[in-house]
Coordinates of C-alpha atoms in Angstrom, one line a residue:
I27 CA 20.3 10.3 -53.7
L28 CA 23.2 9.7 -51.4
C29 CA 22.6 8.6 -47.8
S30 CA 25.2 8.4 -45.1
C31 CA 25.6 8.0 -41.3
V32 CA 26.9 11.1 -39.6
H33 CA 29.4 9.0 -37.6
Q34 CA 30.7 5.5 -37.6
V35 CA 28.9 3.0 -35.3
S36 CA 30.7 0.0 -34.0
Q37 CA 28.9 -3.2 -33.0
S38 CA 29.1 -2.3 -29.4
D39 CA 27.6 1.2 -29.8
A40 CA 24.0 1.7 -29.0
V41 CA 21.6 2.6 -31.8
N42 CA 20.1 6.0 -31.1
I43 CA 16.3 6.1 -31.5
P44 CA 14.7 9.6 -31.7
V45 CA 11.3 9.5 -30.0
R46 CA 8.3 11.5 -31.0
V47 CA 7.0 12.4 -27.6
E48 CA 3.6 13.8 -28.3
K49 CA 0.1 12.6 -28.3
T50 CA -1.3 11.2 -31.6
D51 CA -4.6 9.8 -32.7
E52 CA -2.9 7.0 -34.6
A53 CA -4.2 3.9 -32.9
F54 CA -2.4 0.6 -32.3
I55 CA -5.2 -1.2 -34.2
E56 CA -4.0 0.4 -37.4
A57 CA -0.8 -1.6 -37.2
A58 CA -2.6 -4.8 -36.3
G59 CA -3.5 -7.3 -38.9
E60 CA -5.3 -10.6 -38.3
I61 CA -6.0 -11.5 -34.6
E62 CA -6.6 -14.9 -33.1
A63 CA -8.3 -14.8 -29.6
V64 CA -8.1 -17.6 -27.1
V65 CA -10.3 -17.7 -24.0
I66 CA -8.5 -19.2 -21.0
D67 CA -10.6 -21.9 -19.3
E68 CA -10.2 -21.1 -15.6
S69 CA -12.7 -23.6 -14.3
K70 CA -9.9 -25.7 -12.8
C71 CA -7.4 -23.0 -12.1
L72 CA -8.2 -19.3 -11.4
L73 CA -5.7 -16.7 -12.5
G74 CA -5.2 -13.6 -10.4
S75 CA -5.1 -9.9 -11.4
E76 CA -1.3 -9.5 -11.8
I77 CA -0.2 -12.3 -14.1
G78 CA 3.1 -13.0 -15.8
F79 CA 2.7 -14.7 -19.2
Y80 CA 5.4 -16.6 -21.0
P81 CA 5.7 -19.2 -23.8
L82 CA 6.5 -22.7 -22.7
G83 CA 7.1 -24.8 -25.8
S84 CA 3.8 -24.7 -27.6
D85 CA 1.9 -24.0 -24.4
F86 CA 1.4 -21.0 -22.1
L87 CA 2.9 -20.4 -18.6
F88 CA 1.1 -18.1 -16.2
V89 CA 2.8 -16.8 -13.1
D90 CA 0.7 -15.3 -10.3
K91 CA 3.4 -13.6 -8.2
K92 CA 0.8 -12.0 -5.9
N93 CA -0.6 -15.4 -4.9
H94 CA 2.6 -17.4 -5.6
H95 CA 1.1 -19.7 -8.1
I96 CA 2.4 -21.0 -11.4
S97 CA 0.3 -22.9 -13.9
Q98 CA 0.6 -24.3 -17.5
F99 CA -2.2 -24.1 -20.1
S100 CA -2.4 -25.4 -23.6
S101 CA -2.4 -23.1 -26.6
N102 CA -6.1 -23.5 -26.9
G103 CA -6.6 -22.3 -23.3
L104 CA -7.1 -25.6 -21.4
F105 CA -5.5 -26.1 -17.9
L106 CA -2.7 -28.7 -18.0
N107 CA -0.9 -28.7 -14.7
E108 CA 0.6 -26.6 -11.9
I109 CA 4.3 -25.9 -11.7
G110 CA 5.5 -26.5 -8.1
H111 CA 3.7 -25.2 -5.0
R112 CA 4.2 -22.5 -2.4
G113 CA 5.7 -23.7 0.8
N114 CA 8.8 -24.2 2.9
G115 CA 9.7 -27.7 1.7
P116 CA 12.8 -28.5 -0.3
S117 CA 11.0 -28.5 -3.7
E118 CA 8.7 -25.6 -2.9
Y119 CA 9.0 -21.8 -3.4
S120 CA 8.1 -19.4 -0.6
Y121 CA 8.1 -16.0 -2.5
I122 CA 8.4 -15.8 -6.3
L123 CA 10.9 -13.1 -7.3
N124 CA 10.9 -13.8 -11.0
V125 CA 10.6 -16.8 -13.4
Q126 CA 12.6 -17.8 -16.4
V127 CA 11.7 -20.3 -19.1
H128 CA 15.0 -21.9 -20.3
N129 CA 15.0 -24.8 -22.8
D130 CA 11.5 -25.9 -21.7
T131 CA 12.6 -25.8 -18.1
V132 CA 10.9 -23.4 -15.7
I133 CA 13.4 -21.7 -13.3
V134 CA 11.9 -20.1 -10.2
F135 CA 14.0 -17.5 -8.3
S136 CA 12.5 -17.5 -4.8
L137 CA 13.2 -15.3 -1.9
P138 CA 15.0 -15.4 0.4
D139 CA 17.7 -17.5 -1.3
K140 CA 16.4 -20.4 -3.4
I141 CA 16.5 -21.3 -7.1
L142 CA 14.3 -24.2 -8.2
R143 CA 14.0 -25.9 -11.6
Y144 CA 10.9 -27.6 -12.8
S145 CA 10.0 -29.7 -15.9
A146 CA 7.1 -28.6 -18.0
E147 CA 5.1 -31.3 -16.3
G148 CA 5.6 -29.6 -13.0
E149 CA 8.1 -32.0 -11.4
C150 CA 11.0 -30.4 -9.4
I151 CA 14.2 -31.5 -11.1
G152 CA 16.6 -29.4 -9.1
T153 CA 16.9 -26.9 -6.2
K154 CA 19.8 -24.9 -4.9
N155 CA 20.3 -22.2 -2.3
N156 CA 21.7 -19.0 -3.6
M157 CA 22.5 -15.7 -1.8
H158 CA 22.9 -13.6 -4.9
L159 CA 19.3 -12.8 -5.8
G160 CA 18.5 -9.1 -6.5
L161 CA 15.5 -7.6 -8.2
S162 CA 15.6 -10.1 -11.0
S163 CA 18.0 -12.9 -12.1
L164 CA 18.5 -15.2 -15.1
F165 CA 20.8 -17.9 -16.4
D166 CA 22.3 -17.4 -19.8
K167 CA 23.2 -20.1 -22.4
D168 CA 26.6 -20.6 -20.9
G169 CA 25.3 -21.2 -17.4
L170 CA 26.3 -17.8 -15.9
M171 CA 23.8 -16.4 -13.5
V172 CA 23.1 -12.7 -14.1
T173 CA 21.5 -10.6 -11.3
Y174 CA 20.1 -7.1 -11.6
Y175 CA 20.4 -5.3 -8.2
G176 CA 19.3 -1.9 -9.6
Y177 CA 19.6 1.0 -7.2
T178 CA 19.0 -1.1 -4.1
G179 CA 22.5 -0.6 -2.8
A180 CA 22.8 -4.4 -2.2
D181 CA 25.9 -4.3 -4.4
S182 CA 28.4 -1.7 -5.7
H183 CA 27.1 -2.4 -9.3
R184 CA 23.6 -2.7 -10.8
I185 CA 24.5 -5.9 -12.7
V186 CA 26.6 -8.8 -11.4
A187 CA 27.3 -12.1 -13.1
Y188 CA 28.2 -15.3 -11.2
H189 CA 29.8 -18.5 -12.2
D190 CA 29.2 -21.4 -9.7
G191 CA 28.3 -18.8 -7.1
K192 CA 31.4 -16.7 -7.5
E193 CA 31.4 -13.2 -9.0
C194 CA 33.0 -13.1 -12.5
L195 CA 31.8 -9.8 -13.9
K196 CA 30.4 -6.5 -12.6
C197 CA 28.6 -3.9 -14.8
L198 CA 27.0 -0.5 -14.4
P199 CA 28.6 1.0 -11.2
L200 CA 26.3 2.2 -8.6
K201 CA 27.4 5.7 -7.4
N202 CA 24.0 7.3 -7.1
K203 CA 21.9 7.8 -4.0
V204 CA 18.5 7.4 -5.5
M205 CA 15.5 5.2 -4.6
S206 CA 15.3 1.8 -6.1
L207 CA 12.5 1.6 -8.6
D208 CA 10.3 -1.5 -9.1
L209 CA 7.6 -1.1 -11.7
G210 CA 6.3 -4.6 -11.1
N211 CA 7.2 -5.8 -14.7
D212 CA 9.8 -8.1 -16.2
L213 CA 13.2 -6.5 -16.2
F214 CA 14.8 -9.0 -18.6
Y215 CA 13.4 -10.2 -21.9
G216 CA 15.1 -13.1 -23.7
Y217 CA 15.2 -13.7 -27.4
D218 CA 17.5 -16.1 -29.3
D219 CA 20.8 -16.1 -27.3
A220 CA 20.5 -12.6 -25.9
Y221 CA 18.7 -11.0 -22.9
Y222 CA 17.5 -7.4 -22.9
L223 CA 17.5 -5.4 -19.7
L224 CA 15.5 -2.4 -18.5
D225 CA 17.6 -0.2 -16.2
S226 CA 15.0 1.8 -14.2
Y227 CA 15.8 5.5 -14.7
V228 CA 18.0 5.0 -17.8
P229 CA 16.4 5.6 -21.3
S230 CA 18.4 2.7 -22.8
I231 CA 18.0 -1.0 -23.4
Y232 CA 21.0 -3.1 -22.5
R233 CA 21.8 -6.4 -24.0
W234 CA 23.5 -9.4 -22.3
R235 CA 25.1 -11.7 -24.8
E236 CA 28.1 -14.1 -24.8
G237 CA 29.0 -13.1 -21.2
A238 CA 29.1 -9.3 -21.8
L239 CA 26.7 -6.4 -21.3
S240 CA 26.4 -3.6 -23.8
E241 CA 24.1 -0.7 -24.4
Y242 CA 21.9 -1.8 -27.3
L243 CA 19.3 1.0 -27.8
A244 CA 19.3 4.5 -26.6
F245 CA 15.9 6.4 -26.8
D246 CA 16.3 10.1 -27.3
L247 CA 13.4 11.5 -25.2
G248 CA 14.4 15.1 -25.3
K249 CA 13.2 17.1 -22.3
Y250 CA 11.6 13.9 -20.8
A251 CA 14.9 12.2 -20.3
I252 CA 15.8 12.2 -16.6
K253 CA 18.4 14.9 -16.0
D254 CA 21.9 14.2 -14.6
D255 CA 21.0 16.5 -11.6
F256 CA 18.7 13.7 -10.4
F257 CA 21.7 11.5 -9.6
E258 CA 23.7 14.2 -7.8
F259 CA 21.6 14.3 -4.6
K260 CA 23.0 12.7 -1.5
D261 CA 19.6 12.0 -0.1
P262 CA 17.3 9.6 -2.1
F263 CA 14.2 11.4 -0.8
K264 CA 15.5 14.6 -2.2
S265 CA 16.2 13.0 -5.6
A266 CA 12.7 11.6 -5.7
E267 CA 11.2 15.0 -4.8
Y268 CA 13.3 16.5 -7.7
L269 CA 12.1 13.9 -10.1
M270 CA 8.4 14.3 -9.3
S271 CA 8.7 18.1 -9.9
S272 CA 10.2 17.6 -13.4
D273 CA 9.3 16.3 -16.8
Y274 CA 10.5 12.7 -16.9
S275 CA 9.9 9.4 -18.5
L276 CA 10.4 5.7 -17.7
I277 CA 10.7 2.7 -20.0
Y278 CA 8.2 0.2 -18.8
R279 CA 8.5 -2.7 -21.2
Y280 CA 10.6 -3.9 -24.2
I281 CA 10.2 -7.0 -26.3
C282 CA 11.6 -8.1 -29.6
D283 CA 12.1 -10.8 -32.2
S284 CA 14.2 -10.8 -35.5
D285 CA 11.8 -8.4 -37.3
H286 CA 9.9 -6.5 -34.6
Q287 CA 10.7 -4.4 -31.5
L288 CA 8.0 -3.0 -29.2
V289 CA 8.6 -0.5 -26.4
Q290 CA 6.3 1.0 -23.8
I291 CA 7.4 4.4 -22.4
N292 CA 5.5 6.1 -19.6
I293 CA 5.6 9.9 -20.0
H294 CA 5.2 12.2 -17.0
P295 CA 4.8 15.9 -17.9
K296 CA 5.4 18.3 -15.1
E297 CA 2.1 20.2 -15.5
K298 CA -0.1 17.8 -17.5
N299 CA -1.5 14.3 -17.1
S300 CA 0.8 11.4 -17.6
F301 CA 0.3 9.3 -20.7
V302 CA 1.8 6.1 -22.3
L303 CA 3.7 6.1 -25.5
Y304 CA 4.1 2.9 -27.6
G305 CA 6.9 2.4 -30.2
L306 CA 6.7 -0.4 -32.8
S307 CA 9.6 -1.1 -35.1
E308 CA 9.2 -3.3 -38.1
D309 CA 12.5 -4.0 -40.0
G310 CA 14.0 -0.9 -38.3
F311 CA 11.3 1.6 -39.0
W312 CA 9.6 3.0 -35.9
R313 CA 6.0 4.1 -35.5
W314 CA 4.7 5.8 -32.4
F315 CA 1.3 5.5 -30.8
T316 CA -0.6 7.0 -28.0
L317 CA -4.2 6.7 -26.9
P318 CA -6.7 9.5 -27.5
E319 CA -8.2 11.2 -24.4
G320 CA -10.6 8.8 -22.8
A321 CA -9.9 6.0 -25.2
D322 CA -9.3 2.4 -24.1
D323 CA -7.1 0.2 -26.3
P324 CA -7.2 -3.2 -24.6
V325 CA -4.3 -4.7 -26.4
S326 CA -1.4 -2.2 -26.4
G327 CA -0.8 -2.2 -22.7
P328 CA -0.8 -6.0 -22.0
F329 CA 1.6 -7.1 -24.7
R330 CA 4.0 -9.7 -23.4
F331 CA 6.1 -11.5 -26.0
F332 CA 6.8 -12.2 -29.7
K333 CA 6.7 -15.7 -31.0
D334 CA 6.7 -17.0 -34.6
G335 CA 6.3 -13.4 -35.9
C336 CA 3.2 -12.8 -33.8
L337 CA 2.6 -10.5 -30.8
Y338 CA 1.0 -12.2 -27.8
C339 CA -1.0 -10.1 -25.3
L340 CA -2.8 -11.1 -22.1
L341 CA -6.0 -9.4 -21.4
G342 CA -7.8 -9.5 -18.1
P343 CA -11.6 -10.0 -17.8
E344 CA -12.0 -6.2 -17.4
H345 CA -10.7 -5.8 -21.0
A346 CA -13.2 -8.2 -22.6
N347 CA -15.8 -5.7 -23.7
A348 CA -13.3 -3.2 -25.0
F349 CA -11.6 -5.9 -26.9
F350 CA -14.9 -7.0 -28.4
K351 CA -15.7 -3.4 -29.5
T352 CA -12.3 -2.5 -30.8
Y353 CA -11.0 -5.6 -32.6
A354 CA -14.1 -7.5 -33.7
S355 CA -13.4 -6.8 -37.4
K356 CA -9.9 -8.2 -37.2
I357 CA -10.6 -11.5 -35.3
N358 CA -10.1 -14.4 -37.7
H359 CA -12.8 -16.6 -36.1
P360 CA -15.9 -14.4 -35.4
E361 CA -17.7 -17.3 -33.7
I362 CA -15.5 -16.7 -30.6
L363 CA -16.8 -13.2 -30.1
N364 CA -19.8 -14.4 -28.0
S365 CA -17.4 -16.3 -25.8
I366 CA -15.3 -13.2 -25.3
K367 CA -18.2 -10.9 -24.7
N368 CA -19.7 -13.1 -22.0
S369 CA -16.5 -14.3 -20.5
D370 CA -15.1 -13.4 -17.1
A371 CA -11.8 -15.2 -17.8
H372 CA -8.5 -14.0 -19.2
I373 CA -8.0 -13.8 -23.0
V374 CA -4.9 -14.4 -25.0
A375 CA -4.7 -12.3 -28.2
K376 CA -2.3 -13.3 -30.9
I377 CA -1.7 -10.5 -33.4
R378 CA -0.2 -10.6 -36.8
F379 CA 1.0 -7.4 -38.3

């Protein structure tokens, strides 16, 4: 059997991923192996309903953007300390735009124009005013600050990199009069020395590495890909009206490690109910999952990051019963099931495939 690519692909070319956009009864649980569950002890620190969840060394970092609160918990769910405080003081943040964990340092990008750095113990170790914050920002391994402006119109490009506060690179020109889109999720995902970017309406994943941006993955969504006509309107309200009357899709989340990739795509058919499509790649082979009508899979939506070959998910209290029913047979320590069933706290699920 002879196998060949139909065209040459250079290192800078995106890998095209055909997507099976259809509902299937294949459940995410079928891909999951052993599961370890950790109940977060919120007796000393309550977590809100819209929580960012990140690894911080061997511990967990929780970011409550709605209430502007950052806290660190141990890997077994015990509260350790707060990271900074909300306020107008020199070492306080007033409005959390996004958070980055970089070399065990917590970087807080705070509106209107402040960047703060904290140790894992919660001590402020640096603060700097910065006027170049967009929808989301990060620092790469070389110290460049990369800001995603999206379609806000705050800059002529959607991505701008800065060195010591000065522009050094612009990417993805902004020529379109469309509404800026904020899905409320993390736009950047970091792994190894690269950062992966979701670009609102574009069905691609971009990769920032070694001071350059390249298209990394391109998802072929067929008729659910947003048409070029969407970007031709001179009125953003007209473009939004056009989108809502069409079949379209939006990539909501993407995470990866050396062996896995996981993507969540929200599918919006013109004349049917919307649904969520999950793609899981193990060693380059993609499997696609949807939820059957009326089903509730408590894990697939809240996945947050890969670490040490495992997928980490954060489940709110409202998911506890569904988690108990769906995954009881896969939990590696059954004695915790009663704690989960009777808990009104958040749960961290660590999944091996």
